[in-house]
Every structure is written in structure tokens, then in C-alpha cells.
PDB file of C-alpha atoms in Angstrom:
ATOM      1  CA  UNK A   1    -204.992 -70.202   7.698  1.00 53.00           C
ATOM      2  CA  UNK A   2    -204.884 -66.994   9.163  1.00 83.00           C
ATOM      3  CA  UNK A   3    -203.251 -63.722   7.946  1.00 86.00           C
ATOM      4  CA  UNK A   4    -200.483 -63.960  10.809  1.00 88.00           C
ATOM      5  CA  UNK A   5    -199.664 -67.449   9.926  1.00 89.00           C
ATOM      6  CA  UNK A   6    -199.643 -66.730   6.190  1.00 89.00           C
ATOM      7  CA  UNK A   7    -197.224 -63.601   7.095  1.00 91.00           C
ATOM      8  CA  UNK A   8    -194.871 -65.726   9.293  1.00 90.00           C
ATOM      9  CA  UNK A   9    -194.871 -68.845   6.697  1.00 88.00           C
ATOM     10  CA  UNK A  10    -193.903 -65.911   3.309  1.00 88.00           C
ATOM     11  CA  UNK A  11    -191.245 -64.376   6.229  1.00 90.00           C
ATOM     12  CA  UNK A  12    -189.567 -67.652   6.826  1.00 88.00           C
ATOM     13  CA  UNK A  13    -189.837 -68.781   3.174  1.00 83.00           C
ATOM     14  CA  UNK A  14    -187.982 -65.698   1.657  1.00 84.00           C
ATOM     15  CA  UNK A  15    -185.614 -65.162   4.477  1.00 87.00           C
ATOM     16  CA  UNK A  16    -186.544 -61.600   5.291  1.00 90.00           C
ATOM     17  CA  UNK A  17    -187.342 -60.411   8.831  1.00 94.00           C
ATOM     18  CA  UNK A  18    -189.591 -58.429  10.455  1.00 94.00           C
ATOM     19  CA  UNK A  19    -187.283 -55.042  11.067  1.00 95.00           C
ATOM     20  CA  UNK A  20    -186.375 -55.618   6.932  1.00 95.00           C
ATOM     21  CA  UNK A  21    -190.081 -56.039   5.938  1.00 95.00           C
ATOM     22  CA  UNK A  22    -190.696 -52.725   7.938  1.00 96.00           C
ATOM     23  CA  UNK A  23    -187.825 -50.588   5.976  1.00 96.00           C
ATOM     24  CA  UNK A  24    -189.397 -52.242   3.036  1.00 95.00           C
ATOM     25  CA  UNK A  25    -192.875 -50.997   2.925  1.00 95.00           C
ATOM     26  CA  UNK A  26    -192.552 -48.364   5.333  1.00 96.00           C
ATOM     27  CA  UNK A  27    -194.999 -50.203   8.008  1.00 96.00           C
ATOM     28  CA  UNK A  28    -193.456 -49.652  11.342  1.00 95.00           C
ATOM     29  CA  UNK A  29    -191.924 -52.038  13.062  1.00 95.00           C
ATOM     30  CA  UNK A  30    -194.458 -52.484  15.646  1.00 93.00           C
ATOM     31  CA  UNK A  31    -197.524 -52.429  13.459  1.00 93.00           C
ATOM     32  CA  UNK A  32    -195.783 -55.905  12.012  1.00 94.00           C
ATOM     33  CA  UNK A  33    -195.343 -57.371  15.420  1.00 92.00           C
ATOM     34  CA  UNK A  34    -199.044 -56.820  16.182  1.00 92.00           C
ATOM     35  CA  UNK A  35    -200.167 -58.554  12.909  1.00 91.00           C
ATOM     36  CA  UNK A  36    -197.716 -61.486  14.233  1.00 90.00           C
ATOM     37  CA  UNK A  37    -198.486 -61.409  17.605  1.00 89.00           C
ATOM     38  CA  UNK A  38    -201.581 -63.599  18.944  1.00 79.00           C
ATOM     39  CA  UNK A  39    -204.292 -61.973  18.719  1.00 80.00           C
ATOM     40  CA  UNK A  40    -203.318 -59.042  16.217  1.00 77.00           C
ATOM     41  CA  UNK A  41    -205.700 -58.107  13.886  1.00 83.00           C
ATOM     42  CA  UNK A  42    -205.294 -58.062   9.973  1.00 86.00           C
ATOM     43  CA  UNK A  43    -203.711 -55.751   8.349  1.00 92.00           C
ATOM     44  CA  UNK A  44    -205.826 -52.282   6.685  1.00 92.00           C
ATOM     45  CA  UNK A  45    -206.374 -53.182   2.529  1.00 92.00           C
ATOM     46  CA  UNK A  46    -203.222 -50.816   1.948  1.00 95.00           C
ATOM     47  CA  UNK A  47    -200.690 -52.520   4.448  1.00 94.00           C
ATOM     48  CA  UNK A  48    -201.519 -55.909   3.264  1.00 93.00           C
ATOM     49  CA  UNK A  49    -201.050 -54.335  -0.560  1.00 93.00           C
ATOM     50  CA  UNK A  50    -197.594 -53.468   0.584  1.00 95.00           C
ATOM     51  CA  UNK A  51    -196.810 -56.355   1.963  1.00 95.00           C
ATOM     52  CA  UNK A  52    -197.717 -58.742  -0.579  1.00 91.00           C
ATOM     53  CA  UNK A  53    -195.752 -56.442  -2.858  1.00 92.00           C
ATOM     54  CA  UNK A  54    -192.279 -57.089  -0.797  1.00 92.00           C
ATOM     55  CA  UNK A  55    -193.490 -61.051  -0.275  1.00 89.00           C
ATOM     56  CA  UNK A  56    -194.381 -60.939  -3.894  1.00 87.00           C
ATOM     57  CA  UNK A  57    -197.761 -62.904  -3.291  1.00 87.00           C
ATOM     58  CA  UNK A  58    -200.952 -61.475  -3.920  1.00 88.00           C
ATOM     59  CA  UNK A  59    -203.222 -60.117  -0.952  1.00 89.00           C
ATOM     60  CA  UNK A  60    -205.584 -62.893  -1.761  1.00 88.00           C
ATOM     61  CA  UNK A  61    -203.180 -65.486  -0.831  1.00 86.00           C
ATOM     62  CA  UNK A  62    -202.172 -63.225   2.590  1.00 87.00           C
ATOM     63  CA  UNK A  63    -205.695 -63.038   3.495  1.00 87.00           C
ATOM     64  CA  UNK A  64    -207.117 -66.544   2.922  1.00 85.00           C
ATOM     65  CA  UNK A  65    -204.427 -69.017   1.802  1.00 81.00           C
ATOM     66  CA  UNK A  66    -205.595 -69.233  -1.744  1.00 77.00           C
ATOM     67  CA  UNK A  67    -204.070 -68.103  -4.843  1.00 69.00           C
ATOM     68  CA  UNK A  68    -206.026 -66.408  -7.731  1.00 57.00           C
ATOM     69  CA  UNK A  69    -203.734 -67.502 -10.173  1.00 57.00           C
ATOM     70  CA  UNK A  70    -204.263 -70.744  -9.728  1.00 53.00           C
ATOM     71  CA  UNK A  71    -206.736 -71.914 -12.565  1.00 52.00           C
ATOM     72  CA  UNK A  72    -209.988 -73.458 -11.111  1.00 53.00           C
ATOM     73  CA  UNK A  73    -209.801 -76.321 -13.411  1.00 59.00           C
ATOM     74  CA  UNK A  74    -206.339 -77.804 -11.682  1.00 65.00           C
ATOM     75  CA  UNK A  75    -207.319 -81.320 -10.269  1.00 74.00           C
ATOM     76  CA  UNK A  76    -207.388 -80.806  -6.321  1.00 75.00           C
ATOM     77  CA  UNK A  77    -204.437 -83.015  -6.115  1.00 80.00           C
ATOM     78  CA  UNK A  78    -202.259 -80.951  -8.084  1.00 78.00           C
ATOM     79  CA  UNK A  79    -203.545 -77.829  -6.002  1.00 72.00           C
ATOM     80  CA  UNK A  80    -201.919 -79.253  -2.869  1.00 79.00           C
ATOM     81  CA  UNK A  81    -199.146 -79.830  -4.205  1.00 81.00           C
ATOM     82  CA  UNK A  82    -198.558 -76.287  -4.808  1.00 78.00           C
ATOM     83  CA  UNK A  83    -197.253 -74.852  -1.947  1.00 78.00           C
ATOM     84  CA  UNK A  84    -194.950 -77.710  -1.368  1.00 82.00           C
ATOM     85  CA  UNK A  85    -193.173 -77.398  -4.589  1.00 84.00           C
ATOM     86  CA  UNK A  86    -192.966 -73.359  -3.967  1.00 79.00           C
ATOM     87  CA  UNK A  87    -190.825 -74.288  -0.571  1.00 82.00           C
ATOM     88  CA  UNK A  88    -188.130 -76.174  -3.050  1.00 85.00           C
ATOM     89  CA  UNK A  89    -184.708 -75.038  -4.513  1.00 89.00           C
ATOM     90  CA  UNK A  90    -183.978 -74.937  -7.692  1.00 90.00           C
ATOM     91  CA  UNK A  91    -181.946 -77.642  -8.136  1.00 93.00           C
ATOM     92  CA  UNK A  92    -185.043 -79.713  -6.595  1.00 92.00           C
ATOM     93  CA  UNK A  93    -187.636 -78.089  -8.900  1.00 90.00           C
ATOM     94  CA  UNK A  94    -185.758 -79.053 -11.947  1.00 92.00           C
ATOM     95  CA  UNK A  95    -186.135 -82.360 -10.714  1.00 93.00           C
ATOM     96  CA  UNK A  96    -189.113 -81.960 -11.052  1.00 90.00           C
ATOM     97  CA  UNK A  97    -189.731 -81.007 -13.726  1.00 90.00           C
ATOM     98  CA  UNK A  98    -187.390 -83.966 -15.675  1.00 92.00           C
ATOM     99  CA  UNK A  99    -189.499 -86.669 -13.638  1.00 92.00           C
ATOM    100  CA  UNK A 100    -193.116 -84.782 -15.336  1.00 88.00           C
ATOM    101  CA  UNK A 101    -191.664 -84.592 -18.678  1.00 89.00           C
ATOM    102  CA  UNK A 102    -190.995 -88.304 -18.401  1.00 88.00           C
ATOM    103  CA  UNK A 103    -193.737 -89.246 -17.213  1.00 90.00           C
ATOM    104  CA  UNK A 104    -195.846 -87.528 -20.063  1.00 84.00           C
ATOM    105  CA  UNK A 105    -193.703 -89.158 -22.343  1.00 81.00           C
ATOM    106  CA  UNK A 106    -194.831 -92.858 -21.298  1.00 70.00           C
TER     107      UNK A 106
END
């Protein structure tokens, strides 16, 4: 994935909009829209810092999709399930979490 759709897929996730993410790292306004728009470019080193400091991702995961937390030794599987379980509630997540502690009980 590409930086814009990584930006637009964080935006939707947390509920913040473009104008907010602006006031929040001090990008303007337009400068967001062009890393949204079709063809924008990516974002300098420092702007994508600042961004993935509001979004609370790293710039890794802005820039290529993958997260450098993630240990390497995670079973590709479990990888993809990643970002599916980051879209869930709480309530969801705890559910979880019960049906994993189950099943490592049997």
C-alpha cells in the first residue's frame, strides 16, 4: 500500500479528519490534501514523523504497510491477522482474547 492509502485507512480508523490532523501537527491543511489526493507525493521524513506521532503508528508502517514491532518470528498467519484485530472495539477484542485463552487451555 501506498502512503496516501495508509494515511486515509489511520484517518478513518481513529476518527480524526484532515482540518484536525493539520491543527495537530501543524502541517497545513493543503499539504495533507496533496498527500491524499491522487497523485500526491509522500510526505518529507519530518511530516511523516509528525504524523505518525498524532496517528500513533510508526513512520515505517505510514510508508510501507509494515510494522517494526511486529516480531519476525510471528507465523504469517498470525501477521494478517493483525490489522484486522486493530480495526475492533474493545468489547470485540476481549473476545478475543477469552476464545485464545481457551483454546491454549485444550
Amino acid at each position: 500500500m501506498r502512503f496516501k492509502e495508509l494515511l486515509k485507512d489511520e484517518l478513518t480508523y481513529k476518527g480524526i479528519q484532515t482540518k484536525e490532523l493539520a491543527a495537530k501537527t501543524g502541517i497545513s491543511l493543503s499539504t495533507l490534501n496533496h498527500y491524499l489526493a491522487q497523485n500526491g507525493n509522500a510526505p518529507s521524513a519530518e511530516n511523516a514523523y509528525k504524523i505518525a506521532q498524532v496517528l500513533g503508528v510508526s513512520v515505517e508502517y505510514l510508508m510501507t504497510g509494515k510494522n517494526a514491532d511486529i516480531s519476525t518470528d510471528i507465523k504469517q498467519q498470525v501477521k494478517e491477522l493483525i490489522p484486522e484485530l486493530n480495526y475492533l472495539d474493545e468489547k470485540d477484542l476481549s473476545l478475543i482474547k477469552e476464545i485464545i485463552a481457551r483454546l491454549k487451555k485444550e
